[in-house]
Amino acid sequence: MPEPAFAVTPGWLPPHPSPSTPDFTVPPGAVDAHCHVFGPAERFPYAAGRKYTPADASKHDLFALRDRLGFTRNVIVQATCHGADNSALVDALRTAGHRARGVATVRPDVSDEELKDLHEAGVRGVRFNFVRRLVDAPPTDELAAVARRIAPLGWHAVVYFEAADLPHLEDFFASLPVPLVVDHMGRPDVSLPPGGLDFKRFLRFVEAGDVWVKVSCPERLSRTGPPAVDGERHAYRDVVPFARTVVERFGDRVLWGTDWPHPNLKSHMPDDGLLVDHIPHVAATTEQQRLLLVDNPLRLYWPEEAR
Ligand code: 0GY
């Protein structure tokens, strides 16, 4: 085959080869409430219309990371590169049994039978992704139709959007008949003050509805990045005031996740151990940590076990 006449940039970086052991010990029963499985492509091909191609990231590697970081359970979230084919997700859920729940992508014409199968596999929500670099979002009336289908199952909608899009989406979100879970704090611009108008608007939105927030992905939001000094384990410090504000105001509606294997990250591949050491900076008390990592995800994903 002739060499291409241009440099081919891979659409992926592989996950960190050897995440460090965190200093912070997560409480017993902790849930990593935002992570993914990808492929393997030869068994679970990526969607034809995807906007990036990730490195394969298997269920076995995810469960090994769970154990290494001290977590007990996972919430596995369907990412755009698998489109609305939830086979890799369902396969991982079936292997994990009660130790994982899932968030799927479905179309409005999904059959009752398919929804029942997804529920039995452990799916408890759908994801609506509005991030333009990732997906051409379906029209909101289609998404509203999906929400009406899943409401009777007691599921929720995980929503992923950029901060600048919240003003256009807020009325639509308020009209949905299901609880909402916002990915990555609605992606605030952390170079702006946490007390500024944009983040205040986000906090008002959370305050007003049945809205939960993942205080996740400092590695995507940070402008300062991981520590420049070797051995320094307090990373992504510019994100802390935002996450801390959310945890302090909405302690019983926050979740945390690694986002492993960190799809579509082009800047650097985070050390998952360092991400865990970020947690006590955003949830400072043991009570906040227990809510964030155990009680809240159990209420949403394992309500039969929640206290
Ligand atoms: C994340 C973040 C990203 C990717 C996706 O569905 C996806 O492809 O959500 C991103 O690129 O910001 O939560 O996985």
Coordinates of C-alpha atoms and ligand atoms in Angstrom, one line a residue:
M1 CA 0.0 0.0 0.0
P2 CA 1.4 3.5 -0.8
E3 CA 2.2 5.7 2.2
P4 CA -0.4 8.4 2.8
A5 CA 0.8 11.8 1.6
F6 CA -0.2 13.4 5.0
A7 CA 0.5 12.7 8.7
V8 CA -2.2 10.4 10.1
T9 CA -3.2 11.6 13.6
P10 CA -4.7 8.8 15.6
G11 CA -8.1 9.6 17.1
W12 CA -7.0 8.3 20.5
L13 CA -4.5 8.0 23.2
P14 CA -4.4 4.7 25.1
P15 CA -5.3 4.8 28.8
H16 CA -2.5 5.4 31.3
P17 CA -0.4 2.2 31.4
S18 CA 0.1 2.0 35.2
P19 CA -2.1 4.4 37.2
S20 CA -0.6 5.2 40.6
T21 CA -2.0 3.9 43.9
P22 CA -4.0 6.9 45.3
D23 CA -3.2 8.3 48.8
F24 CA -6.9 8.8 49.4
T25 CA -8.8 5.7 50.5
V26 CA -12.3 5.8 49.1
P27 CA -15.1 4.7 51.6
P28 CA -16.3 1.0 51.5
G29 CA -18.8 0.5 48.7
A30 CA -17.6 3.4 46.6
V31 CA -19.0 3.7 43.0
D32 CA -17.1 5.0 40.0
A33 CA -20.2 6.6 38.4
H34 CA -18.8 7.6 35.0
C35 CA -16.6 5.3 33.0
H36 CA -16.8 3.5 29.6
V37 CA -15.9 0.3 27.8
F38 CA -14.8 0.4 24.1
G39 CA -14.9 -2.5 21.8
P40 CA -12.9 -4.6 21.4
A41 CA -13.7 -3.4 17.9
E42 CA -13.5 -6.9 16.3
R43 CA -16.4 -8.0 18.5
F44 CA -18.2 -4.7 19.1
P45 CA -17.5 -2.5 16.1
Y46 CA -17.6 1.3 16.5
A47 CA -20.5 3.2 15.0
A48 CA -20.2 4.2 11.4
G49 CA -21.0 7.9 12.0
R50 CA -18.7 8.3 15.0
K51 CA -16.6 11.5 15.3
Y52 CA -13.6 9.8 16.9
T53 CA -12.2 6.3 17.2
P54 CA -11.0 5.3 20.6
A55 CA -8.4 2.7 21.7
D56 CA -10.1 -0.5 22.7
A57 CA -10.7 -0.5 26.4
S58 CA -12.1 -3.8 27.7
K59 CA -14.4 -4.7 30.6
H60 CA -11.6 -6.7 32.1
D61 CA -9.3 -3.6 32.2
L62 CA -12.1 -1.5 33.6
F63 CA -12.8 -4.0 36.4
A64 CA -9.0 -4.3 37.2
L65 CA -8.9 -0.5 37.5
R66 CA -11.9 -0.5 39.8
D67 CA -10.1 -2.9 42.1
R68 CA -6.8 -1.1 41.9
L69 CA -8.4 2.2 42.9
G70 CA -10.4 0.7 45.7
F71 CA -13.9 1.1 44.2
T72 CA -16.6 -1.6 44.5
R73 CA -18.9 -0.7 41.6
N74 CA -19.1 1.0 38.3
V75 CA -21.7 3.0 36.3
I76 CA -20.8 2.4 32.7
V77 CA -21.9 5.1 30.3
Q78 CA -22.5 4.7 26.6
A79 CA -20.2 6.9 24.6
T80 CA -20.8 8.4 21.2
C81 CA -18.3 6.2 19.4
H82 CA -20.6 3.2 19.9
G83 CA -23.7 5.2 18.8
A84 CA -27.0 3.5 19.8
D85 CA -25.5 0.0 19.7
N86 CA -25.3 -0.8 23.4
S87 CA -23.9 -4.4 22.9
A88 CA -20.4 -3.7 24.5
L89 CA -22.1 -1.9 27.4
V90 CA -24.6 -4.8 28.0
D91 CA -21.8 -7.4 27.7
A92 CA -19.8 -5.6 30.4
L93 CA -22.9 -5.2 32.6
R94 CA -23.7 -8.9 32.3
T95 CA -20.2 -9.8 33.3
A96 CA -20.2 -7.5 36.3
G97 CA -23.6 -8.6 37.6
H98 CA -24.8 -6.5 40.5
R99 CA -21.4 -4.6 40.6
A100 CA -22.3 -2.4 37.6
R101 CA -25.2 -0.4 36.2
G102 CA -25.4 1.3 32.8
V103 CA -26.5 4.3 30.9
A104 CA -27.5 3.6 27.3
T105 CA -28.3 5.4 24.1
V106 CA -31.6 4.6 22.6
R107 CA -33.8 5.9 19.8
P108 CA -37.5 6.8 20.2
D109 CA -38.5 3.7 18.2
V110 CA -36.8 1.3 20.7
S111 CA -39.2 -1.6 21.4
D112 CA -40.6 -2.4 24.8
E113 CA -38.7 -5.7 24.6
E114 CA -35.4 -4.0 24.0
L115 CA -36.0 -1.6 27.0
K116 CA -36.9 -4.6 29.2
D117 CA -33.7 -6.4 28.1
L118 CA -31.6 -3.3 28.9
H119 CA -33.2 -2.9 32.3
E120 CA -32.6 -6.6 33.1
A121 CA -28.9 -6.1 32.1
G122 CA -28.7 -3.2 34.6
V123 CA -29.4 -0.1 32.5
R124 CA -31.0 2.7 34.6
G125 CA -30.7 5.7 32.3
V126 CA -30.2 7.1 28.8
R127 CA -27.6 9.7 27.7
F128 CA -28.4 12.8 25.7
N129 CA -25.2 14.2 24.3
F130 CA -25.2 17.8 22.9
V131 CA -21.4 18.3 22.5
R132 CA -21.0 19.2 18.9
R133 CA -17.4 17.9 18.5
L134 CA -18.8 14.5 19.6
V135 CA -22.2 14.1 17.9
D136 CA -24.9 15.7 15.8
A137 CA -27.6 15.8 18.5
P138 CA -31.0 14.5 17.5
P139 CA -33.9 17.1 17.5
T140 CA -35.2 17.7 21.0
D141 CA -38.6 16.3 20.1
E142 CA -37.0 13.0 19.5
L143 CA -35.2 13.1 22.8
A144 CA -38.4 14.1 24.6
A145 CA -40.0 11.0 23.0
V146 CA -37.2 8.9 24.4
A147 CA -37.7 10.5 27.9
R148 CA -41.4 9.6 27.8
R149 CA -40.5 6.0 26.9
I150 CA -38.1 5.6 29.8
A151 CA -40.0 7.5 32.5
P152 CA -42.2 4.5 33.5
L153 CA -39.1 2.4 34.1
G154 CA -37.8 4.9 36.7
W155 CA -34.8 5.8 34.6
H156 CA -33.1 9.2 34.3
A157 CA -31.4 11.1 31.5
V158 CA -27.7 11.8 31.7
V159 CA -27.1 15.1 29.8
Y160 CA -23.7 16.3 28.4
F161 CA -23.4 19.8 27.1
E162 CA -21.0 22.8 27.0
A163 CA -21.7 25.7 29.4
A164 CA -22.4 28.1 26.5
D165 CA -25.3 25.9 25.4
L166 CA -27.2 25.8 28.7
P167 CA -29.3 28.9 28.0
H168 CA -30.7 27.3 24.9
L169 CA -31.3 23.9 26.5
E170 CA -32.7 24.9 29.9
D171 CA -36.4 25.1 28.9
F172 CA -36.1 21.7 27.1
F173 CA -34.5 20.1 30.2
A174 CA -37.2 21.5 32.4
S175 CA -39.9 19.9 30.2
L176 CA -38.5 16.4 30.6
P177 CA -40.5 14.0 32.8
V178 CA -37.3 12.3 34.3
P179 CA -34.5 13.3 36.7
L180 CA -31.4 14.7 35.0
V181 CA -27.7 14.0 35.7
V182 CA -25.3 16.5 34.3
D183 CA -21.9 15.3 33.1
H184 CA -18.8 17.1 34.1
M185 CA -20.5 20.0 35.9
G186 CA -21.9 21.3 32.6
R187 CA -18.3 22.0 31.4
P188 CA -17.7 25.3 33.0
D189 CA -14.9 27.6 31.7
V190 CA -12.6 27.4 34.8
S191 CA -10.6 30.4 33.7
L192 CA -13.7 32.5 34.8
P193 CA -14.4 33.0 38.5
P194 CA -16.6 30.4 40.1
G195 CA -18.8 33.2 41.4
G196 CA -19.3 34.6 37.9
L197 CA -22.5 34.8 35.9
D198 CA -22.1 31.6 33.9
F199 CA -21.5 29.3 36.8
K200 CA -24.2 31.1 38.8
R201 CA -26.6 30.3 36.0
F202 CA -25.6 26.6 36.1
L203 CA -26.1 26.5 39.9
R204 CA -29.6 28.1 39.6
F205 CA -30.5 25.5 37.0
V206 CA -29.4 22.7 39.4
E207 CA -31.3 24.3 42.3
A208 CA -34.5 24.6 40.3
G209 CA -35.0 21.0 39.1
D210 CA -34.5 17.3 39.9
V211 CA -30.9 17.7 38.7
W212 CA -27.9 15.8 39.8
V213 CA -24.3 16.7 38.9
K214 CA -21.2 14.7 38.2
V215 CA -18.2 16.6 39.7
S216 CA -16.0 14.7 37.3
C217 CA -13.4 15.3 34.6
P218 CA -11.1 17.9 36.1
E219 CA -8.6 16.7 33.5
R220 CA -10.9 17.9 30.7
L221 CA -11.8 21.2 32.3
S222 CA -8.4 22.3 33.8
R223 CA -6.3 25.0 32.1
T224 CA -3.4 24.4 34.5
G225 CA -3.3 20.6 34.0
P226 CA -1.7 18.0 36.1
P227 CA 1.1 19.0 38.6
A228 CA 4.2 20.3 37.0
V229 CA 6.2 19.2 40.1
D230 CA 7.1 15.5 40.4
G231 CA 5.5 13.8 43.4
E232 CA 2.8 16.5 43.8
R233 CA -0.5 14.7 44.1
H234 CA -2.9 17.7 44.2
A235 CA -3.7 18.0 40.5
Y236 CA -6.0 20.1 38.4
R237 CA -6.3 22.8 41.2
D238 CA -8.2 25.3 39.1
V239 CA -11.2 23.0 38.9
V240 CA -11.5 22.6 42.7
P241 CA -13.4 25.8 43.5
F242 CA -16.1 24.8 41.0
A243 CA -16.5 21.2 42.1
R244 CA -16.3 22.2 45.8
T245 CA -19.1 24.7 45.4
V246 CA -21.4 22.1 43.8
V247 CA -20.6 19.5 46.5
E248 CA -21.2 22.1 49.3
R249 CA -24.5 23.2 47.9
F250 CA -25.9 20.0 46.5
G251 CA -24.2 17.3 48.6
D252 CA -27.0 14.8 48.2
R253 CA -27.2 15.1 44.4
V254 CA -23.5 14.8 43.4
L255 CA -21.7 11.8 41.8
W256 CA -18.1 11.2 40.9
G257 CA -16.4 9.1 38.2
T258 CA -13.0 8.5 36.6
D259 CA -14.2 8.8 33.0
W260 CA -11.8 6.0 32.2
P261 CA -10.5 5.3 29.6
H262 CA -10.7 9.1 28.9
P263 CA -12.0 9.0 25.3
N264 CA -11.0 11.6 22.9
L265 CA -8.4 13.3 25.1
K266 CA -5.7 14.8 23.0
S267 CA -3.7 16.8 25.6
H268 CA -2.5 14.2 28.0
M269 CA -3.6 10.9 29.5
P270 CA -4.5 11.4 33.2
D271 CA -3.2 9.1 35.9
D272 CA -6.4 7.7 37.4
G273 CA -4.7 7.5 40.9
L274 CA -4.2 11.2 40.8
L275 CA -7.8 11.7 39.9
V276 CA -8.8 9.8 43.0
D277 CA -6.6 12.0 45.0
H278 CA -8.6 15.0 43.7
I279 CA -11.7 13.8 45.5
P280 CA -10.9 15.0 49.1
H281 CA -10.1 18.5 47.7
V282 CA -13.7 18.7 46.3
A283 CA -15.4 16.7 49.1
A284 CA -13.6 17.7 52.2
T285 CA -15.5 15.9 55.0
T286 CA -16.1 12.2 55.4
E287 CA -19.8 12.8 55.3
Q288 CA -19.5 14.6 51.9
Q289 CA -17.3 11.8 50.6
R290 CA -19.8 9.1 51.7
L291 CA -22.6 10.9 50.0
L292 CA -20.6 11.5 46.8
L293 CA -19.2 8.0 46.4
V294 CA -21.6 5.7 48.1
D295 CA -25.0 6.9 49.2
N296 CA -25.9 9.1 46.1
P297 CA -25.0 6.6 43.4
L298 CA -26.8 3.8 45.3
R299 CA -29.9 5.9 45.5
L300 CA -29.8 6.5 41.7
Y301 CA -28.6 3.2 40.5
W302 CA -29.2 0.6 43.2
P303 CA -32.2 2.1 45.0
E304 CA -33.1 -1.3 46.4
E305 CA -29.9 -1.2 48.5
A306 CA -29.9 2.5 49.4
R307 CA -30.5 3.7 52.9
Ligands
0GY1 C1 -16.9 11.6 28.3 C2 -16.4 12.7 27.6 C3 -16.2 12.8 26.2 C4 -16.7 11.8 25.3 C5 -17.9 11.3 25.3 O1 -19.7 10.1 24.4 C6 -18.6 10.5 24.2 O2 -17.9 10.2 23.2 O3 -18.8 11.7 26.2 C7 -15.6 14.0 25.7 O4 -14.9 13.9 24.6 O5 -15.6 15.1 26.3 O6 -17.6 11.8 29.3 O7 -16.6 10.5 28.0

